mmCIF file of C-alpha atoms in Angstrom:
data_model
loop_
_atom_site.group_PDB
_atom_site.id
_atom_site.type_symbol
_atom_site.label_atom_id
_atom_site.label_comp_id
_atom_site.label_asym_id
_atom_site.label_seq_id
_atom_site.Cartn_x
_atom_site.Cartn_y
_atom_site.Cartn_z
ATOM 1 C CA MET A 1 2.895 -69.501 -13.817
ATOM 2 C CA HIS A 2 0.035 -69.475 -16.315
ATOM 3 C CA ASP A 3 -3.004 -71.631 -16.273
ATOM 4 C CA ARG A 4 -2.393 -74.309 -18.907
ATOM 5 C CA LYS A 5 -6.077 -74.360 -19.698
ATOM 6 C CA SER A 6 -6.422 -70.530 -20.156
ATOM 7 C CA LEU A 7 -7.122 -69.106 -23.494
ATOM 8 C CA TYR A 8 -3.664 -67.622 -23.552
ATOM 9 C CA SER A 9 -1.999 -70.907 -23.024
ATOM 10 C CA ARG A 10 -4.122 -72.735 -25.538
ATOM 11 C CA ASN A 11 -3.605 -70.063 -28.178
ATOM 12 C CA LYS A 12 0.096 -69.919 -27.570
ATOM 13 C CA ARG A 13 0.425 -73.770 -27.808
ATOM 14 C CA ASN A 14 -1.246 -73.778 -31.243
ATOM 15 C CA SER A 15 1.187 -71.931 -33.524
ATOM 16 C CA ARG A 16 -0.807 -72.690 -36.617
ATOM 17 C CA ALA A 17 -4.163 -71.123 -35.460
ATOM 18 C CA ILE A 18 -5.652 -68.229 -33.637
ATOM 19 C CA LEU A 19 -8.280 -69.350 -31.173
ATOM 20 C CA CYS A 20 -11.514 -67.306 -31.020
ATOM 21 C CA PRO A 21 -13.787 -68.412 -28.267
ATOM 22 C CA ASP A 22 -17.524 -68.006 -28.631
ATOM 23 C CA ALA A 23 -20.162 -67.140 -25.926
ATOM 24 C CA PHE A 24 -20.121 -70.794 -24.809
ATOM 25 C CA GLU A 25 -16.320 -70.881 -24.349
ATOM 26 C CA GLN A 26 -15.917 -73.098 -27.459
ATOM 27 C CA ASP A 27 -12.698 -72.309 -29.441
ATOM 28 C CA HIS A 28 -12.971 -71.650 -33.098
ATOM 29 C CA PRO A 29 -9.536 -71.665 -34.718
ATOM 30 C CA LEU A 30 -8.595 -69.250 -37.467
ATOM 31 C CA THR A 31 -5.864 -70.924 -39.674
ATOM 32 C CA PRO A 32 -3.368 -69.288 -42.062
ATOM 33 C CA GLU A 33 -5.486 -70.401 -45.004
ATOM 34 C CA GLN A 34 -8.218 -68.033 -43.839
ATOM 35 C CA PHE A 35 -5.943 -65.008 -44.193
ATOM 36 C CA SER A 36 -4.745 -63.327 -47.432
ATOM 37 C CA SER A 37 -1.069 -64.076 -46.639
ATOM 38 C CA GLU A 38 1.187 -65.869 -44.079
ATOM 39 C CA GLU A 39 2.465 -62.379 -43.100
ATOM 40 C CA GLU A 40 -1.049 -61.153 -42.190
ATOM 41 C CA PHE A 41 -1.654 -64.439 -40.219
ATOM 42 C CA ARG A 42 1.629 -63.946 -38.289
ATOM 43 C CA PHE A 43 0.684 -60.269 -37.402
ATOM 44 C CA TRP A 44 -2.683 -61.260 -36.036
ATOM 45 C CA LYS A 45 -1.329 -64.353 -34.297
ATOM 46 C CA THR A 46 1.356 -62.143 -32.490
ATOM 47 C CA TRP A 47 -1.342 -59.637 -31.676
ATOM 48 C CA SER A 48 -3.727 -62.300 -30.263
ATOM 49 C CA ASP A 49 -0.984 -63.928 -28.122
ATOM 50 C CA GLU A 50 -0.120 -60.603 -26.631
ATOM 51 C CA ASN A 51 -3.769 -59.655 -26.150
ATOM 52 C CA TYR A 52 -4.670 -62.865 -24.461
ATOM 53 C CA HIS A 53 -1.508 -62.662 -22.298
ATOM 54 C CA ASN A 54 -2.512 -59.137 -21.157
ATOM 55 C CA TRP A 55 -5.976 -60.483 -20.205
ATOM 56 C CA GLU A 56 -4.422 -63.165 -18.196
ATOM 57 C CA LEU A 57 -2.119 -60.828 -16.445
ATOM 58 C CA ALA A 58 -4.998 -58.548 -15.640
ATOM 59 C CA ASP A 59 -6.930 -61.480 -14.330
ATOM 60 C CA HIS A 60 -3.972 -62.525 -12.073
ATOM 61 C CA VAL A 61 -3.575 -58.974 -10.725
ATOM 62 C CA TYR A 62 -7.264 -58.891 -9.783
ATOM 63 C CA SER A 63 -7.405 -62.371 -8.219
ATOM 64 C CA ASP A 64 -3.976 -62.114 -6.575
ATOM 65 C CA HIS A 65 -4.975 -58.817 -4.795
ATOM 66 C CA THR A 66 -8.523 -59.942 -3.846
ATOM 67 C CA LEU A 67 -9.193 -61.504 -0.387
ATOM 68 C CA SER A 68 -12.041 -63.670 0.569
ATOM 69 C CA LEU A 69 -14.090 -62.586 3.574
ATOM 70 C CA THR A 70 -12.271 -65.073 5.905
ATOM 71 C CA GLU A 71 -8.874 -64.007 4.527
ATOM 72 C CA TYR A 72 -9.844 -60.327 5.071
ATOM 73 C CA SER A 73 -10.998 -60.809 8.587
ATOM 74 C CA ALA A 74 -7.710 -62.880 9.335
ATOM 75 C CA ALA A 75 -5.731 -59.955 7.773
ATOM 76 C CA GLU A 76 -7.467 -57.357 10.005
ATOM 77 C CA PRO A 77 -4.995 -56.515 12.869
ATOM 78 C CA SER A 78 -6.199 -56.945 16.370
ATOM 79 C CA PRO A 79 -6.733 -53.896 18.621
ATOM 80 C CA GLU A 80 -3.595 -54.782 20.541
ATOM 81 C CA GLU A 81 -1.549 -54.945 17.299
ATOM 82 C CA THR A 82 -2.938 -51.614 16.261
ATOM 83 C CA ILE A 83 -1.940 -49.960 19.572
ATOM 84 C CA LEU A 84 1.467 -51.488 19.400
ATOM 85 C CA ALA A 85 2.033 -50.219 15.871
ATOM 86 C CA ARG A 86 0.947 -46.694 16.945
ATOM 87 C CA LEU A 87 3.277 -46.719 19.878
ATOM 88 C CA GLU A 88 6.193 -47.950 17.700
ATOM 89 C CA ARG A 89 5.438 -45.128 15.155
ATOM 90 C CA ARG A 90 5.358 -42.665 18.041
ATOM 91 C CA GLU A 91 8.715 -43.878 19.332
ATOM 92 C CA ASN A 92 10.251 -43.701 15.905
ATOM 93 C CA VAL A 93 9.031 -40.162 15.397
ATOM 94 C CA LEU A 94 10.301 -39.070 18.918
ATOM 95 C CA PHE A 95 13.710 -40.692 18.124
ATOM 96 C CA ALA A 96 13.890 -38.993 14.740
ATOM 97 C CA GLN A 97 13.013 -35.642 16.266
ATOM 98 C CA THR A 98 15.619 -36.102 19.130
ATOM 99 C CA SER A 99 18.297 -37.148 16.588
ATOM 100 C CA LEU A 100 17.334 -34.063 14.443
ATOM 101 C CA GLN A 101 17.723 -31.789 17.420
ATOM 102 C CA LYS A 102 21.044 -33.287 18.259
ATOM 103 C CA ILE A 103 22.248 -33.016 14.669
ATOM 104 C CA ARG A 104 20.976 -29.506 14.492
ATOM 105 C CA GLY A 105 23.045 -28.612 17.554
ATOM 106 C CA LEU A 106 26.206 -30.105 15.971
ATOM 107 C CA VAL A 107 26.260 -28.016 12.884
ATOM 108 C CA THR A 108 25.917 -24.306 12.206
ATOM 109 C CA GLU A 109 22.638 -22.877 10.953
ATOM 110 C CA LYS A 110 24.146 -22.447 7.450
ATOM 111 C CA GLN A 111 25.373 -25.973 7.393
ATOM 112 C CA TYR A 112 22.019 -27.320 8.546
ATOM 113 C CA ARG A 113 20.088 -25.285 5.935
ATOM 114 C CA ARG A 114 22.471 -26.445 3.155
ATOM 115 C CA ILE A 115 22.505 -30.169 4.159
ATOM 116 C CA ARG A 116 18.726 -30.002 4.316
ATOM 117 C CA MET A 117 18.492 -28.546 0.872
ATOM 118 C CA TYR A 118 20.916 -31.218 -0.421
ATOM 119 C CA CYS A 119 18.961 -33.952 1.186
ATOM 120 C CA GLU A 120 15.815 -32.637 -0.448
ATOM 121 C CA GLY A 121 17.464 -33.172 -3.885
ATOM 122 C CA MET A 122 19.134 -29.813 -4.727
ATOM 123 C CA THR A 123 22.580 -30.054 -6.215
ATOM 124 C CA TYR A 124 25.520 -28.102 -4.792
ATOM 125 C CA ARG A 125 25.325 -25.729 -7.794
ATOM 126 C CA GLU A 126 21.615 -25.105 -7.224
ATOM 127 C CA ILE A 127 22.287 -24.362 -3.564
ATOM 128 C CA ALA A 128 25.110 -22.068 -4.442
ATOM 129 C CA ALA A 129 22.910 -20.197 -6.900
ATOM 130 C CA LYS A 130 20.134 -19.952 -4.414
ATOM 131 C CA GLU A 131 22.382 -18.509 -1.678
ATOM 132 C CA GLY A 132 24.511 -16.393 -3.955
ATOM 133 C CA VAL A 133 27.789 -17.942 -3.016
ATOM 134 C CA SER A 134 30.371 -20.016 -4.797
ATOM 135 C CA PHE A 135 30.128 -23.776 -5.500
ATOM 136 C CA GLN A 136 33.205 -24.293 -3.364
ATOM 137 C CA ASN A 137 31.761 -22.659 -0.365
ATOM 138 C CA ILE A 138 28.694 -24.987 -0.508
ATOM 139 C CA CYS A 139 30.940 -27.969 -0.960
ATOM 140 C CA LYS A 140 33.035 -27.063 1.992
ATOM 141 C CA SER A 141 30.152 -26.252 4.170
ATOM 142 C CA ILE A 142 28.246 -29.454 3.481
ATOM 143 C CA MET A 143 31.307 -31.640 3.786
ATOM 144 C CA ALA A 144 32.108 -30.124 7.148
ATOM 145 C CA GLY A 145 28.643 -30.653 8.392
ATOM 146 C CA LYS A 146 28.614 -34.190 7.218
ATOM 147 C CA LYS A 147 31.935 -34.811 8.858
ATOM 148 C CA LYS A 148 30.508 -33.442 12.240
ATOM 149 C CA ILE A 149 27.405 -35.604 11.973
ATOM 150 C CA LEU A 150 29.468 -38.752 11.017
ATOM 151 C CA LYS A 151 31.796 -38.181 13.913
ATOM 152 C CA PHE A 152 28.688 -37.915 16.261
ATOM 153 C CA SER A 153 27.084 -40.938 14.873
ATOM 154 C CA ARG A 154 30.264 -43.020 15.371
ATOM 155 C CA LYS A 155 30.371 -41.893 19.035
ATOM 156 C CA GLN A 156 26.744 -42.967 19.471
ATOM 157 C CA GLY A 157 27.663 -46.416 17.989
ATOM 158 C CA ASP A 158 30.337 -46.790 20.600
ATOM 159 C CA LYS A 159 27.893 -46.370 23.429
#
């Protein structure tokens, strides 16, 4: 929501003038009569509305992402929270490593390598070109590996 007293809001509300503030924050309106044509006035009116809007947005970004000293100190995690967060990250990493080892044991080396390349963003055709095999071989290999992993994950869900 915009500040109703901001330059952007005041300028936008007054469709028949462009507000130009001076150093003392006093508005000096430019009216259509001060331009050579209505078209020229409309051009500069549109530009001023957009420009003032961008200023206001930039001001919001700055003020919305700035903390006072008391807010900053309140946002600082306690030593206990920091330790708990580190432990949780460590547990997540260990879980991921363990899961990766289990998955690696489920599929063949080729399937693992091809699934990894696919997960990194390569297409089946790119993998096939890199390994010098047909597109169909890559499809079959990755699908078979995925099937094994899915079967394993379903078993884990039942436990």
